[in-house]
XYZ file of C-alpha atoms in Angstrom:
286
model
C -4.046 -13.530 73.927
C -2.260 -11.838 71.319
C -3.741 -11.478 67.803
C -1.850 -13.289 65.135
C -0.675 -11.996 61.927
C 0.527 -12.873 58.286
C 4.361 -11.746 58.010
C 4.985 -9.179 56.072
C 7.610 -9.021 53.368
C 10.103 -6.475 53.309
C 10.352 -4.096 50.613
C 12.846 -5.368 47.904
C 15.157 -2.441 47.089
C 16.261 -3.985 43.764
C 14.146 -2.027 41.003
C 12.277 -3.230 38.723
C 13.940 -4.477 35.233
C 13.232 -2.292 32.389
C 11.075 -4.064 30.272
C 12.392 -2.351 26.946
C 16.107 -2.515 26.658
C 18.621 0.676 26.506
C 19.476 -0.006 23.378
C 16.004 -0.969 21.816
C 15.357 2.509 22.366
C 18.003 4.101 21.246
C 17.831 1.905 18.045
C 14.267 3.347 17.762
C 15.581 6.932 18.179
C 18.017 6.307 15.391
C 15.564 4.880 12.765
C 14.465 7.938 11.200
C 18.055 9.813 11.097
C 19.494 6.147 9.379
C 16.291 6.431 6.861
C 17.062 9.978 6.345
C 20.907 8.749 6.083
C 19.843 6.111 3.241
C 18.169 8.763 1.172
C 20.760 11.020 1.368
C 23.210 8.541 0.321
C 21.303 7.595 -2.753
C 20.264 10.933 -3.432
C 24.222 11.721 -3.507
C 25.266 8.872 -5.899
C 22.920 9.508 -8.448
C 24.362 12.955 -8.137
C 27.985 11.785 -8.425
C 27.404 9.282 -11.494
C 25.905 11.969 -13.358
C 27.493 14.954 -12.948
C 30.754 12.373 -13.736
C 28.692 11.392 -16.989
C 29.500 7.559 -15.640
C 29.432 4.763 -18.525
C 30.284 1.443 -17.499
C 27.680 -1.260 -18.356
C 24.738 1.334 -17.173
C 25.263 4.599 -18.957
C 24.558 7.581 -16.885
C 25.415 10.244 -19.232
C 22.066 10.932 -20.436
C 20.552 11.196 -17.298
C 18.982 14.460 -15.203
C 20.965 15.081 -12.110
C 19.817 15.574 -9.243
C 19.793 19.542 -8.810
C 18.093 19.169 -12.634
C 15.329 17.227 -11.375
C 14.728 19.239 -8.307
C 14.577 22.297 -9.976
C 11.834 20.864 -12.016
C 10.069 19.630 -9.389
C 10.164 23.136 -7.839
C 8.786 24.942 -10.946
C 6.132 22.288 -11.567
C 4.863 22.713 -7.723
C 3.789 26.203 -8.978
C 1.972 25.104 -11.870
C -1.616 24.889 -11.474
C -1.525 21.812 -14.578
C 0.620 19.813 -11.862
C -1.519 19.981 -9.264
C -4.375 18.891 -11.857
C -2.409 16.008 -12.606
C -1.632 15.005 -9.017
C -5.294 15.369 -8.220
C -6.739 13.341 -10.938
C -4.586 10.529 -10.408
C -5.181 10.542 -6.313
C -8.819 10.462 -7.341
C -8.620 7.725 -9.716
C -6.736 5.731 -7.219
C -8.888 6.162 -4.140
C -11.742 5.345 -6.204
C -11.085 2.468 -7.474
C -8.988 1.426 -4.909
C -11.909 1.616 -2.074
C -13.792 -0.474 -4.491
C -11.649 -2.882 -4.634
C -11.803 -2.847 -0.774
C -15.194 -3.607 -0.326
C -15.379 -5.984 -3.497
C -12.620 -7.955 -2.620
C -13.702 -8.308 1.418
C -17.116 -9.155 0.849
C -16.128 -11.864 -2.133
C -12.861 -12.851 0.002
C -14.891 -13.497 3.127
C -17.978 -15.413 0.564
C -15.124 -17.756 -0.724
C -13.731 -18.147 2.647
C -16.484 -19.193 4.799
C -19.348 -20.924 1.668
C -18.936 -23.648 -0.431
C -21.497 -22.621 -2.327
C -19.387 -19.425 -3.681
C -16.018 -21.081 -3.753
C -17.711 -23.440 -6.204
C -19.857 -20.990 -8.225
C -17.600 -17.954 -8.623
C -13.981 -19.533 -7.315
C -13.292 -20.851 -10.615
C -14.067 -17.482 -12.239
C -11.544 -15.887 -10.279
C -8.457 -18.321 -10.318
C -8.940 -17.969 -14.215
C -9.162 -13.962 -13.831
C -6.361 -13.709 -11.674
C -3.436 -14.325 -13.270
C -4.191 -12.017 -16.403
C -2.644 -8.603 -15.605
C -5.008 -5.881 -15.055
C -3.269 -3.337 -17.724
C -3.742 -5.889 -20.251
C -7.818 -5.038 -19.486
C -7.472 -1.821 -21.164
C -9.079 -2.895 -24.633
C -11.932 -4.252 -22.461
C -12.223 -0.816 -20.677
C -12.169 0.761 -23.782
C -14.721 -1.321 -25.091
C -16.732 -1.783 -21.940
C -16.897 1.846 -20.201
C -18.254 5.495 -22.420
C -15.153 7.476 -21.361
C -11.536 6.889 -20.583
C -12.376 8.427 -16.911
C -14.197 5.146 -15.752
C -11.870 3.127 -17.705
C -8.742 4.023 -16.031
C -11.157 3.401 -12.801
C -12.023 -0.247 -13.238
C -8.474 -0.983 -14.192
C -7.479 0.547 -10.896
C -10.142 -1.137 -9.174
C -9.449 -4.706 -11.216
C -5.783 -4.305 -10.217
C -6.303 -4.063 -5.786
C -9.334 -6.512 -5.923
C -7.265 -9.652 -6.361
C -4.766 -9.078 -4.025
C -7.370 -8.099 -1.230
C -9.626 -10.909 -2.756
C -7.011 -13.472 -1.813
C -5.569 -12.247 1.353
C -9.044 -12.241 2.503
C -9.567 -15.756 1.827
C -6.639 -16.902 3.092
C -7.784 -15.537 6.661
C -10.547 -16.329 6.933
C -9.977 -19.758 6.256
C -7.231 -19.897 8.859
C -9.283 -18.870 11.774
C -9.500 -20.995 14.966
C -12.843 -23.164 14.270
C -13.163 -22.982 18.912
C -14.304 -19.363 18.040
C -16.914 -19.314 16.395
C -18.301 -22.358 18.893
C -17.687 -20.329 21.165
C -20.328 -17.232 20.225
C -22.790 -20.638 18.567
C -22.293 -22.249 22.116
C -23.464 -18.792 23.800
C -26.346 -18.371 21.568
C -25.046 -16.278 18.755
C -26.096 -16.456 15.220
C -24.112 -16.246 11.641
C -24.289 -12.632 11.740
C -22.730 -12.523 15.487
C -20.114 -14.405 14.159
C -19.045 -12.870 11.114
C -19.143 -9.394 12.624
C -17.373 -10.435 16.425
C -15.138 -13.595 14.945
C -14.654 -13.487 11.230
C -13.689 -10.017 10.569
C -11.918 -9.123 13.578
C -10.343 -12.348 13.427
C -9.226 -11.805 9.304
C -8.383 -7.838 9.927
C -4.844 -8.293 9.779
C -4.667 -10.743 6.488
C -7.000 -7.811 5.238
C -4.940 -4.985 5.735
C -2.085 -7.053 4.361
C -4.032 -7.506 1.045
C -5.019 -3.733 0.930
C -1.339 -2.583 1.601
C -0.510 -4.733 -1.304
C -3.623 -3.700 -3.018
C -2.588 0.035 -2.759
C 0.896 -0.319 -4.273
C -0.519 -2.496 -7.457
C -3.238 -0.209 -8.539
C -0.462 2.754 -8.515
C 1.322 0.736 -11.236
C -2.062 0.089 -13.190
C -3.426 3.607 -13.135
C 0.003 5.027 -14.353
C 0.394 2.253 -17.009
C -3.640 2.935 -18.071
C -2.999 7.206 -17.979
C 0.524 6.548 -20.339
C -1.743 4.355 -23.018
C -5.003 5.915 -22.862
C -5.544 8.454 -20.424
C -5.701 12.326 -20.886
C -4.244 13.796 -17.560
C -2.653 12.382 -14.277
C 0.516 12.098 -13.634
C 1.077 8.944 -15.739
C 0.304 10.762 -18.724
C 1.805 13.995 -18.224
C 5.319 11.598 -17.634
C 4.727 10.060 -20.813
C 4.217 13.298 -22.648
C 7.557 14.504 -21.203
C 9.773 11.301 -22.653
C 7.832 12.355 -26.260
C 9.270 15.356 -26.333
C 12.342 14.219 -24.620
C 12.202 16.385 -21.576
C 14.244 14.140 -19.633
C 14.140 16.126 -16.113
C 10.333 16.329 -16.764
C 10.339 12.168 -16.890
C 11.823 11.716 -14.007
C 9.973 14.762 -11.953
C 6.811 12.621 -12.925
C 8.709 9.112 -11.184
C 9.823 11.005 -8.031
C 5.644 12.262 -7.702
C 4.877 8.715 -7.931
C 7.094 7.974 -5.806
C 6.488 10.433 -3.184
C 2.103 9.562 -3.545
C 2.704 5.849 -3.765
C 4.651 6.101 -0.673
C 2.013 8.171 1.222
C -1.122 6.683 0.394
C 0.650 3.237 1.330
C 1.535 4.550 4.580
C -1.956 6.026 5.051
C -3.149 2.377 4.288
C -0.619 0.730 7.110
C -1.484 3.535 9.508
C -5.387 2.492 9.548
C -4.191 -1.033 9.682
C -2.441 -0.546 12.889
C -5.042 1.607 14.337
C -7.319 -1.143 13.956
C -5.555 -3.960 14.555
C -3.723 -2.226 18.012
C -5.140 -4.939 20.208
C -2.775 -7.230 18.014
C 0.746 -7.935 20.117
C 3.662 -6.057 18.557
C 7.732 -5.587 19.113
C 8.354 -2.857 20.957
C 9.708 0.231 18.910
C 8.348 -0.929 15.727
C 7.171 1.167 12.898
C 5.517 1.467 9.847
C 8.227 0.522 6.515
């Protein structure tokens, strides 16, 4: 008797279809030479409508060109003030900023997930909110011994809403099946806050802090121009007193430049965190 057995199917030949298009990845390739591109290009008109002293409805003629400004930059980065500046405004930031962090989280996820705190302290906070956080300087003044913790709780004041909100907003859009699931299996509130709610709200989170980050920039610049004593927000400010126009605009392009890095710093630790979340293929950071 012969033994019987399953067919086997012949090899296919075809091969398999590329599951990221040709010309996804060469769009990928090309993203940082067309950013590069764009900066360039803007970098080269505000060199053309100044060194043509344009004056249409924006007048250009008073402004730094480009090779003023960078030649500024370039003496500054060997002046040890600068770097004084750039530090105490990084450390201002990061300060309050990871305050605000931890503040807004644990209040964000309070609101989200108690009545009890959305009653007692939600009210609070919708009136709070809307009143800008530079317009809290008086109360620093008033509140805080030296300008240093001042500028600090401004910072802070300025990334807690934003982080305060986008918290609450994700935690109260989580599944309810998920956290049955852990009570179902014999979990307890603490199970479920630390394996459903914040792993669950991480993304809203991270889309508060990257928000968070680029608002306390403006508020700690704003509170070093009206009552700080270095940074880089008062060293600008000095510059436009004494009409040191390349030195104005030296201090914009450092914001800039630190805005830009501790924001990308911020979206970095978002995706490392968040890299079980499904993304496009080929996308990046902004």
């Amino acid at each position: 008797m012969t033994a019987l057995t399953a067919p086997t199917r012949k090899a296919s030949s075809k091969p398999e279809p590329d599951p990221v298009p040709t010309s996804a990845r060469r769009a990928h390739r090309l993203r940082p030479v067309v950013r590069a591109l764009s900066l360039l290009a803007a970098l080269g008109l505000w060199q053309l409508v100044t060194a043509l002293d344009v004056q249409l409805w924006l007048r250009f003629d008073q402004f730094p060109s480009v090779t003023d400004v960078a030649g500024e930059f370039g003496r500054r980065l060997g002046d040890a003030a600068y770097w004084r500046d750039v530090t105490d405004s990084l450390r201002r930031i990061v300060t309050g900023f990871l305050l605000a962090a931890v503040l807004g989280v644990a209040t964000g996820v309070a609101v989200g997930r108690s009545r009890w705190a959305a009653d007692l302290i939600g009210p609070v906070l919708e009136v709070l909110r809307p009143v800008p956080a530079i317009a809290l300087v008086p109360v620093a003044i008033l509140l805080f011994p030296s300008n240093e913790q001042g500028i600090v709780f401004i910072t802070c004041t300025a990334a807690f809403f934003p982080v305060l909100v986008a918290t609450r907003h994700a935690v109260r859009a989580l599944a309810p099946v998920w956290e049955e699931a852990v009570l179902t299996m014999g979990g307890g509130r603490w199970r479920v806050l630390a394996s459903v709610v914040l792993p669950g709200a991480l993304p809203g989170i991270f889309g508060g802090l990257s928000v968070g980050i680029g608002v306390s920039w403006i508020c700690v610049i704003s509170a070093e121009m009206i009552s700080g004593e270095y940074g880089i927000g008062y060293r600008t400010w000095q510059d436009y007193t004494v009409i040191d126009y390349p030195g104005v605009f030296t201090g914009i392009v450092g914001i800039g430049v630190l805005g830009w890095l501790t924001s990308t710093v911020v979206e970095l630790l978002g995706r490392r965190l968040t890299h079980w979340l499904p993304r496009r293929e080929g996308s990046a950071t902004s």
